[in-house]
Tab-separated table of C-alpha atoms and ligand atoms in Angstrom:
chain	number	residue	atom	x	y	z
Z	1	MET	CA	262.227	48.389	-246.065
Z	2	LYS	CA	265.138	47.075	-243.971
Z	3	THR	CA	266.587	49.173	-241.138
Z	4	PRO	CA	269.646	51.058	-242.432
Z	5	ILE	CA	273.090	49.769	-241.467
Z	6	ARG	CA	275.343	52.479	-240.043
Z	7	VAL	CA	278.859	52.370	-241.441
Z	8	ALA	CA	281.747	54.522	-240.222
Z	9	VAL	CA	284.682	55.217	-242.526
Z	10	THR	CA	287.736	57.001	-241.132
Z	11	GLY	CA	290.023	58.820	-243.551
Z	12	ALA	CA	286.997	59.192	-245.819
Z	13	ALA	CA	288.515	62.096	-247.755
Z	14	GLY	CA	291.652	60.101	-248.534
Z	15	GLN	CA	292.370	58.099	-251.667
Z	16	ILE	CA	290.776	54.838	-250.531
Z	17	GLY	CA	287.924	56.673	-248.814
Z	18	TYR	CA	287.090	58.514	-252.025
Z	19	SER	CA	286.522	55.224	-253.784
Z	20	LEU	CA	285.073	53.270	-250.867
Z	21	VAL	CA	282.204	55.488	-249.718
Z	22	PHE	CA	280.603	55.427	-253.169
Z	23	ARG	CA	280.798	51.627	-253.315
Z	24	ILE	CA	279.104	51.378	-249.914
Z	25	ALA	CA	276.393	53.910	-250.818
Z	26	SER	CA	275.679	52.156	-254.130
Z	27	GLY	CA	274.876	48.854	-252.425
Z	28	SER	CA	278.023	46.935	-253.418
Z	29	MET	CA	278.900	46.148	-249.823
Z	30	PHE	CA	275.606	45.141	-248.198
Z	31	GLY	CA	273.467	44.298	-251.212
Z	32	PRO	CA	270.886	46.008	-253.392
Z	33	ASP	CA	268.068	46.044	-250.808
Z	34	GLN	CA	270.024	47.164	-247.749
Z	35	PRO	CA	269.884	50.900	-246.957
Z	36	VAL	CA	272.951	52.485	-245.343
Z	37	ILE	CA	273.802	55.561	-243.305
Z	38	LEU	CA	277.410	56.682	-243.680
Z	39	HIS	CA	279.469	58.224	-240.887
Z	40	VAL	CA	282.457	59.786	-242.631
Z	41	ILE	CA	285.259	60.738	-240.266
Z	42	GLU	CA	288.293	62.896	-240.945
Z	43	ILE	CA	290.831	64.976	-239.066
Z	44	GLU	CA	290.152	68.752	-238.863
Z	45	PRO	CA	292.494	69.814	-241.728
Z	46	ALA	CA	290.656	67.492	-244.130
Z	47	MET	CA	287.108	68.570	-243.230
Z	48	ALA	CA	286.724	70.937	-246.209
Z	49	SER	CA	287.789	68.198	-248.584
Z	50	LEU	CA	285.437	65.773	-246.821
Z	51	GLY	CA	282.644	68.283	-247.443
Z	52	GLY	CA	283.352	67.947	-251.160
Z	53	VAL	CA	283.142	64.161	-250.960
Z	54	VAL	CA	279.770	64.453	-249.220
Z	55	MET	CA	278.532	66.853	-251.921
Z	56	GLU	CA	279.470	64.260	-254.535
Z	57	LEU	CA	277.702	61.542	-252.547
Z	58	GLN	CA	274.576	63.717	-252.594
Z	59	ASP	CA	274.981	64.264	-256.316
Z	60	CYS	CA	274.814	60.519	-256.939
Z	61	ALA	CA	271.267	60.444	-255.479
Z	62	PHE	CA	271.911	56.865	-254.335
Z	63	PRO	CA	268.562	55.214	-253.525
Z	64	LEU	CA	270.099	53.239	-250.637
Z	65	LEU	CA	271.883	56.140	-248.934
Z	66	LYS	CA	269.643	57.272	-246.099
Z	67	GLY	CA	271.941	59.770	-244.394
Z	68	VAL	CA	275.496	61.012	-243.989
Z	69	THR	CA	277.167	62.235	-240.807
Z	70	GLN	CA	280.403	64.112	-241.526
Z	71	THR	CA	282.547	64.757	-238.522
Z	72	SER	CA	285.971	64.949	-236.909
Z	73	SER	CA	284.495	63.812	-233.585
Z	74	LEU	CA	285.039	60.153	-232.751
Z	75	GLU	CA	281.950	60.190	-230.550
Z	76	ALA	CA	279.612	61.343	-233.337
Z	77	GLY	CA	281.584	59.315	-235.870
Z	78	PHE	CA	281.201	55.968	-234.129
Z	79	LYS	CA	277.782	56.595	-232.539
Z	80	ASP	CA	275.650	53.456	-232.979
Z	81	VAL	CA	277.644	52.197	-235.967
Z	82	ASP	CA	277.317	48.534	-237.007
Z	83	TRP	CA	280.555	48.550	-238.987
Z	84	ALA	CA	283.664	50.677	-238.460
Z	85	LEU	CA	286.076	50.712	-241.394
Z	86	LEU	CA	289.304	52.197	-240.090
Z	87	VAL	CA	291.085	53.458	-243.183
Z	88	GLY	CA	292.578	56.751	-241.997
Z	89	SER	CA	296.146	56.787	-240.771
Z	90	VAL	CA	299.336	58.751	-241.184
Z	91	PRO	CA	301.449	57.604	-244.147
Z	92	ARG	CA	305.108	56.731	-243.715
Z	93	LYS	CA	307.310	59.730	-244.580
Z	94	ALA	CA	310.949	59.863	-245.635
Z	95	GLY	CA	313.282	59.193	-242.723
Z	96	MET	CA	310.564	57.573	-240.630
Z	97	GLU	CA	311.413	54.228	-239.074
Z	98	ARG	CA	308.814	51.447	-238.808
Z	99	LYS	CA	308.844	51.993	-235.043
Z	100	ASP	CA	307.998	55.715	-235.512
Z	101	LEU	CA	305.077	54.852	-237.780
Z	102	LEU	CA	303.847	52.190	-235.384
Z	103	GLY	CA	304.036	54.688	-232.535
Z	104	ILE	CA	302.239	57.524	-234.373
Z	105	ASN	CA	299.469	55.385	-235.840
Z	106	GLY	CA	299.270	53.228	-232.735
Z	107	LYS	CA	298.177	56.226	-230.684
Z	108	ILE	CA	295.415	56.986	-233.209
Z	109	PHE	CA	294.102	53.441	-232.827
Z	110	ILE	CA	294.017	53.654	-229.021
Z	111	GLY	CA	291.582	56.585	-229.250
Z	112	GLN	CA	289.540	54.951	-231.975
Z	113	GLY	CA	289.329	51.641	-230.071
Z	114	GLN	CA	288.160	53.410	-226.945
Z	115	ALA	CA	285.591	55.460	-228.868
Z	116	ILE	CA	284.240	52.366	-230.632
Z	117	ALA	CA	283.850	50.551	-227.316
Z	118	LYS	CA	281.995	53.534	-225.858
Z	119	HIS	CA	279.767	54.662	-228.699
Z	120	ALA	CA	279.293	51.975	-231.356
Z	121	ALA	CA	276.334	49.573	-231.596
Z	122	PRO	CA	276.714	46.500	-229.336
Z	123	GLY	CA	277.294	44.169	-232.294
Z	124	VAL	CA	279.825	46.437	-234.037
Z	125	ARG	CA	282.379	44.847	-236.342
Z	126	VAL	CA	285.628	46.605	-237.141
Z	127	LEU	CA	287.865	46.253	-240.201
Z	128	VAL	CA	291.266	47.945	-240.018
Z	129	VAL	CA	292.834	48.978	-243.322
Z	130	GLY	CA	295.224	51.770	-242.243
Z	131	ASN	CA	298.769	50.448	-242.027
Z	132	PRO	CA	300.371	48.687	-240.340
Z	133	CYS	CA	296.850	47.256	-240.274
Z	134	ASN	CA	297.412	44.052	-238.275
Z	135	THR	CA	299.152	45.804	-235.418
Z	136	ASN	CA	296.841	48.837	-235.546
Z	137	CYS	CA	293.960	46.376	-235.196
Z	138	LEU	CA	295.727	44.687	-232.267
Z	139	ILE	CA	296.050	48.051	-230.511
Z	140	ALA	CA	292.460	49.136	-231.160
Z	141	MET	CA	291.060	45.743	-230.082
Z	142	ASN	CA	293.022	45.777	-226.843
Z	143	ASN	CA	291.822	49.282	-226.060
Z	144	ALA	CA	288.189	48.331	-226.664
Z	145	ARG	CA	287.995	45.330	-224.381
Z	146	PRO	CA	284.189	44.952	-224.129
Z	147	VAL	CA	284.064	44.537	-227.908
Z	148	LEU	CA	284.758	40.831	-228.391
Z	149	PRO	CA	287.927	39.729	-230.268
Z	150	GLU	CA	285.804	37.980	-232.908
Z	151	ARG	CA	284.566	41.398	-234.035
Z	152	TRP	CA	287.996	42.657	-235.151
Z	153	PHE	CA	289.538	42.221	-238.583
Z	154	ALA	CA	292.487	43.555	-240.568
Z	155	MET	CA	292.550	43.497	-244.338
Z	156	THR	CA	294.515	40.979	-246.420
Z	157	MET	CA	291.881	40.613	-249.153
Z	158	LEU	CA	293.776	42.931	-251.498
Z	159	ASP	CA	296.712	40.536	-251.275
Z	160	GLN	CA	294.395	37.603	-251.987
Z	161	ASN	CA	292.881	39.370	-254.995
Z	162	ARG	CA	296.341	40.229	-256.315
Z	163	ALA	CA	297.366	36.576	-255.981
Z	164	VAL	CA	294.185	35.366	-257.700
Z	165	ALA	CA	294.794	37.762	-260.599
Z	166	GLN	CA	298.365	36.471	-261.038
Z	167	LEU	CA	297.209	32.828	-261.076
Z	168	ALA	CA	294.443	33.640	-263.557
Z	169	ALA	CA	296.852	35.461	-265.871
Z	170	LYS	CA	299.443	32.665	-265.763
Z	171	SER	CA	296.981	29.796	-266.254
Z	172	GLY	CA	294.615	31.528	-268.654
Z	173	ALA	CA	291.701	30.632	-266.368
Z	174	ASP	CA	288.968	33.059	-265.396
Z	175	THR	CA	289.481	34.743	-262.010
Z	176	THR	CA	286.270	33.033	-260.822
Z	177	ALA	CA	287.964	29.634	-261.326
Z	178	ILE	CA	290.652	30.462	-258.747
Z	179	THR	CA	289.662	29.454	-255.211
Z	180	ASN	CA	291.180	28.565	-251.835
Z	181	LEU	CA	293.972	31.102	-252.114
Z	182	ALA	CA	294.712	31.936	-248.495
Z	183	VAL	CA	297.041	34.728	-247.531
Z	184	TRP	CA	298.709	33.882	-244.223
Z	185	GLY	CA	300.312	36.279	-241.780
Z	186	ASN	CA	300.925	39.995	-241.784
Z	187	HIS	CA	299.776	42.490	-244.420
Z	188	SER	CA	303.384	43.273	-245.319
Z	189	SER	CA	306.003	41.855	-247.628
Z	190	THR	CA	306.315	38.820	-245.298
Z	191	MET	CA	302.754	37.692	-246.081
Z	192	TYR	CA	302.463	34.217	-247.551
Z	193	PRO	CA	299.976	33.744	-250.427
Z	194	ASP	CA	299.553	29.965	-250.171
Z	195	PHE	CA	299.694	28.705	-253.754
Z	196	ARG	CA	300.191	25.124	-252.549
Z	197	ASN	CA	296.534	24.880	-251.462
Z	198	ALA	CA	295.102	27.172	-254.143
Z	199	ARG	CA	292.816	25.631	-256.767
Z	200	ILE	CA	292.203	26.442	-260.399
Z	201	GLY	CA	288.934	25.045	-261.729
Z	202	GLY	CA	288.867	22.736	-258.705
Z	203	LYS	CA	292.359	21.265	-259.372
Z	204	PRO	CA	295.491	22.073	-257.365
Z	205	ALA	CA	297.084	25.209	-258.852
Z	206	THR	CA	300.432	23.407	-258.853
Z	207	GLU	CA	298.982	20.715	-261.142
Z	208	VAL	CA	297.577	23.271	-263.570
Z	209	ILE	CA	300.718	25.432	-263.579
Z	210	ARG	CA	303.522	22.859	-263.590
Z	211	ASP	CA	306.314	25.316	-262.921
Z	212	GLU	CA	307.539	25.345	-259.306
Z	213	ALA	CA	310.165	27.987	-260.086
Z	214	TRP	CA	307.458	30.359	-261.365
Z	215	PHE	CA	305.576	30.061	-258.075
Z	216	THR	CA	308.574	30.723	-255.832
Z	217	GLU	CA	310.556	33.118	-258.021
Z	218	THR	CA	307.842	35.107	-259.797
Z	219	PHE	CA	304.440	34.614	-258.166
Z	220	LEU	CA	305.453	35.124	-254.528
Z	221	PRO	CA	307.575	38.270	-255.007
Z	222	THR	CA	305.056	39.752	-257.472
Z	223	VAL	CA	302.228	39.464	-254.944
Z	224	GLN	CA	304.376	40.509	-251.995
Z	225	GLN	CA	305.767	43.574	-253.843
Z	226	ARG	CA	302.632	44.553	-255.759
Z	227	GLY	CA	301.916	47.562	-253.524
Z	228	THR	CA	305.394	48.952	-254.213
Z	229	ALA	CA	304.989	48.328	-257.958
Z	230	ILE	CA	301.716	50.304	-257.974
Z	231	ILE	CA	303.338	53.222	-256.154
Z	232	LYS	CA	306.179	53.204	-258.709
Z	233	ALA	CA	303.757	53.208	-261.638
Z	234	ARG	CA	301.108	55.581	-260.311
Z	235	GLY	CA	303.093	57.753	-257.949
Z	236	LEU	CA	300.364	56.941	-255.442
Z	237	SER	CA	299.488	53.801	-253.504
Z	238	SER	CA	296.674	51.424	-254.463
Z	239	ALA	CA	293.314	53.020	-253.818
Z	240	ALA	CA	290.442	51.698	-255.972
Z	241	SER	CA	291.694	48.115	-255.630
Z	242	ALA	CA	292.059	48.606	-251.872
Z	243	ALA	CA	288.504	49.968	-251.613
Z	244	ASN	CA	287.312	47.021	-253.688
Z	245	ALA	CA	289.031	44.652	-251.275
Z	246	VAL	CA	287.256	46.329	-248.335
Z	247	VAL	CA	283.939	45.639	-250.090
Z	248	ASP	CA	284.995	42.028	-250.746
Z	249	THR	CA	286.066	41.496	-247.130
Z	250	VAL	CA	282.788	42.717	-245.664
Z	251	ARG	CA	280.758	40.765	-248.230
Z	252	ASN	CA	282.722	37.602	-247.502
Z	253	LEU	CA	282.158	38.002	-243.778
Z	254	THR	CA	278.458	38.770	-244.101
Z	255	THR	CA	277.445	36.142	-246.666
Z	256	PRO	CA	277.796	32.365	-246.342
Z	257	THR	CA	281.006	31.022	-247.887
Z	258	ARG	CA	280.409	28.424	-250.628
Z	259	PRO	CA	281.114	24.849	-249.511
Z	260	GLY	CA	284.741	23.763	-249.659
Z	261	ILE	CA	286.316	27.174	-250.183
Z	262	TRP	CA	287.784	29.910	-247.996
Z	263	PHE	CA	288.910	33.535	-248.061
Z	264	SER	CA	291.611	35.575	-246.358
Z	265	VAL	CA	291.176	37.981	-243.496
Z	266	SER	CA	293.305	38.786	-240.476
Z	267	VAL	CA	291.585	37.813	-237.233
Z	268	CYS	CA	292.560	37.413	-233.590
Z	269	SER	CA	294.524	34.153	-233.402
Z	270	ASP	CA	293.082	31.461	-231.142
Z	271	GLY	CA	296.315	29.479	-231.395
Z	272	SER	CA	295.290	27.646	-234.595
Z	273	TYR	CA	298.286	26.332	-236.566
Z	274	GLY	CA	300.490	27.209	-233.573
Z	275	ILE	CA	300.202	30.966	-234.181
Z	276	GLU	CA	300.594	32.994	-230.971
Z	277	LYS	CA	297.202	33.581	-229.403
Z	278	GLY	CA	295.963	37.167	-229.593
Z	279	LEU	CA	298.017	38.227	-232.636
Z	280	ILE	CA	295.986	39.650	-235.520
Z	281	PHE	CA	296.968	37.132	-238.174
Z	282	SER	CA	295.653	36.351	-241.634
Z	283	PHE	CA	294.199	32.835	-241.944
Z	284	PRO	CA	291.918	30.948	-244.313
Z	285	VAL	CA	288.450	31.753	-242.980
Z	286	ARG	CA	284.873	30.685	-243.699
Z	287	SER	CA	281.672	32.463	-242.702
Z	288	ASP	CA	278.067	31.354	-242.280
Z	289	GLY	CA	277.018	34.952	-242.872
Z	290	GLN	CA	277.050	35.807	-239.163
Z	291	LYS	CA	279.874	33.920	-237.512
Z	292	TRP	CA	283.244	33.074	-239.017
Z	293	GLN	CA	285.767	30.374	-238.268
Z	294	ILE	CA	289.381	29.661	-239.104
Z	295	VAL	CA	289.506	26.687	-241.477
Z	296	GLN	CA	291.288	23.827	-239.726
Z	297	GLY	CA	293.388	21.050	-241.212
Z	298	VAL	CA	294.851	22.932	-244.178
Z	299	ALA	CA	297.963	20.960	-245.171
Z	300	LEU	CA	301.161	22.964	-244.753
Z	301	ASP	CA	304.498	21.592	-245.866
Z	302	GLU	CA	307.838	22.768	-244.509
Z	303	PHE	CA	308.169	25.530	-247.127
Z	304	SER	CA	304.739	26.985	-246.274
Z	305	ARG	CA	305.356	26.656	-242.525
Z	306	SER	CA	308.667	28.507	-242.717
Z	307	LYS	CA	307.012	31.413	-244.561
Z	308	ILE	CA	304.136	31.539	-242.071
Z	309	VAL	CA	306.479	31.445	-239.071
Z	310	ALA	CA	308.548	34.293	-240.568
Z	311	SER	CA	305.433	36.455	-240.868
Z	312	GLU	CA	304.390	35.536	-237.325
Z	313	SER	CA	307.850	36.595	-236.083
Z	314	GLU	CA	307.397	39.990	-237.743
Z	315	LEU	CA	304.028	40.435	-236.033
Z	316	LYS	CA	305.541	39.485	-232.665
Z	317	GLU	CA	308.242	42.118	-233.235
Z	318	GLU	CA	305.616	44.741	-234.113
Z	319	LYS	CA	303.670	43.812	-230.975
Z	320	ALA	CA	306.812	44.232	-228.856
Z	321	LEU	CA	307.420	47.670	-230.402
Z	322	VAL	CA	303.965	48.895	-229.326
Z	323	SER	CA	303.773	47.048	-226.004
Z	324	GLU	CA	303.227	50.290	-224.082
Z	325	LEU	CA	300.084	50.978	-226.170
Z	326	ILE	CA	298.459	47.702	-225.135
Z	327	PRO	CA	296.876	47.658	-221.682
Z	328	LYS	CA	298.007	44.676	-219.582
K	1	NAX	P1	295.487	58.858	-247.844
K	1	NAX	O1	296.676	59.510	-247.211
K	1	NAX	O2	295.061	59.220	-249.206
K	1	NAX	O3	294.225	59.054	-246.897
K	1	NAX	C1	294.269	58.870	-245.528
K	1	NAX	C2	293.250	59.794	-244.924
K	1	NAX	O4	293.202	59.501	-243.539
K	1	NAX	C3	293.602	61.269	-245.088
K	1	NAX	O5	292.512	61.934	-245.684
K	1	NAX	C4	293.839	61.727	-243.653
K	1	NAX	O6	293.391	63.051	-243.429
K	1	NAX	C5	293.011	60.713	-242.872
K	1	NAX	N1	293.416	60.538	-241.474
K	1	NAX	C6	294.668	60.562	-240.945
K	1	NAX	N2	294.597	60.383	-239.618
K	1	NAX	C7	293.286	60.232	-239.308
K	1	NAX	C8	292.593	60.035	-238.096
K	1	NAX	N3	293.235	59.989	-236.920
K	1	NAX	N4	291.242	59.943	-238.140
K	1	NAX	C9	290.575	60.022	-239.307
K	1	NAX	N5	291.188	60.227	-240.485
K	1	NAX	C10	292.523	60.319	-240.488
K	1	NAX	O7	295.766	57.285	-247.720
K	1	NAX	P2	295.053	56.094	-248.497
K	1	NAX	O8	295.752	55.845	-249.763
K	1	NAX	O9	293.591	56.327	-248.503
K	1	NAX	O10	295.423	54.862	-247.533
K	1	NAX	C11	294.874	54.778	-246.230
K	1	NAX	C12	295.580	53.686	-245.458
K	1	NAX	O11	295.360	52.416	-246.065
K	1	NAX	C13	297.099	53.846	-245.398
K	1	NAX	O12	297.537	53.568	-244.080
K	1	NAX	C14	297.597	52.773	-246.345
K	1	NAX	O13	298.899	52.350	-246.021
K	1	NAX	C15	296.573	51.686	-246.078
K	1	NAX	N6	296.467	50.617	-247.086
K	1	NAX	C16	296.176	49.384	-246.643
K	1	NAX	C17	295.995	48.332	-247.495
K	1	NAX	C18	295.652	46.973	-246.986
K	1	NAX	O14	295.566	46.060	-247.813
K	1	NAX	N7	295.455	46.745	-245.709
K	1	NAX	C19	296.183	48.492	-248.955
K	1	NAX	C20	296.069	49.900	-249.407
K	1	NAX	C21	296.676	50.918	-248.491
K	1	NAX	O15	298.057	50.939	-248.715
């Protein structure tokens, strides 16, 4: 039997957490022969609710679940973990400016970054989901300096999946036929789901769907505003689809990417495509199952470039707003 992987989930009693921990324990994330130990982390007021989640985990009698640590302590929560999935954060409330949210959540991610650096397993990998996830990831990474930049990720897979679903619905193709749909930039409404390089059954999406106006006037805003549309319909933000995207992100990073394709995840920019070094930016990425790389040489026309630069500008602004949370 393989050694269990230890996985921390913050905000585990929240909406996404409630869906995510069961997917991890069932084997969806690391495969059907990989045991897991969950470290579920919450703030004090949510500990009773977290207890209920843990009772339900027990009641599933998952064969792969070899232990659960439930805690509000970051030390116990991140102790020896191989993966830290940072989902918990404070939601934006009425009257709150973006700067206020960045400040409040930013402070949370300083503490979590420091605790990960101190207590996690040496090869820990961290995926930030809590919003604003790119900048929260930037803060945590910079407060966890011994943990290498290549171990930090922020989630844009939900945006990719949303884009894939739209292309499948419009073209009538199966979702599995849609590939190479990279989301560039920030996980916000400035993100750019790059339909120009997307493929449907191996052909350029723009050759299969011969309707430029649909791409720019319907596809882009639908994907960019999908989160808002879900809130309007459900009265709550996306949860099961977000948890599913966490599973997809980790699976994509930990299994070799099929030849010729790529997936979307925000990583620490190395300056590829002229994006400011050090920003947490979503790129087309490939993995060999262990190491990942940004796909080079993706053709970007002026339209795509302008969208990508606009998202980069937003991330630079966010970085400036939290500059005091990032050690020099
Ligand atoms: P909920 O409000 O349902 O749950 C958040 C949980 O986090 C709560 O249980 C809360 O007690 C806990 N929490 C707050 N501060 C914490 C801390 N310091 N340590 C540990 N736990 C803490 O939100 P939910 O719908 O689950 O969403 C979680 C986060 O994901 C939000 O920031 C949300 O904006 C973000 N999302 C990110 C997405 C992405 O694609 N990157 C998509 C979905 C989602 O909107």
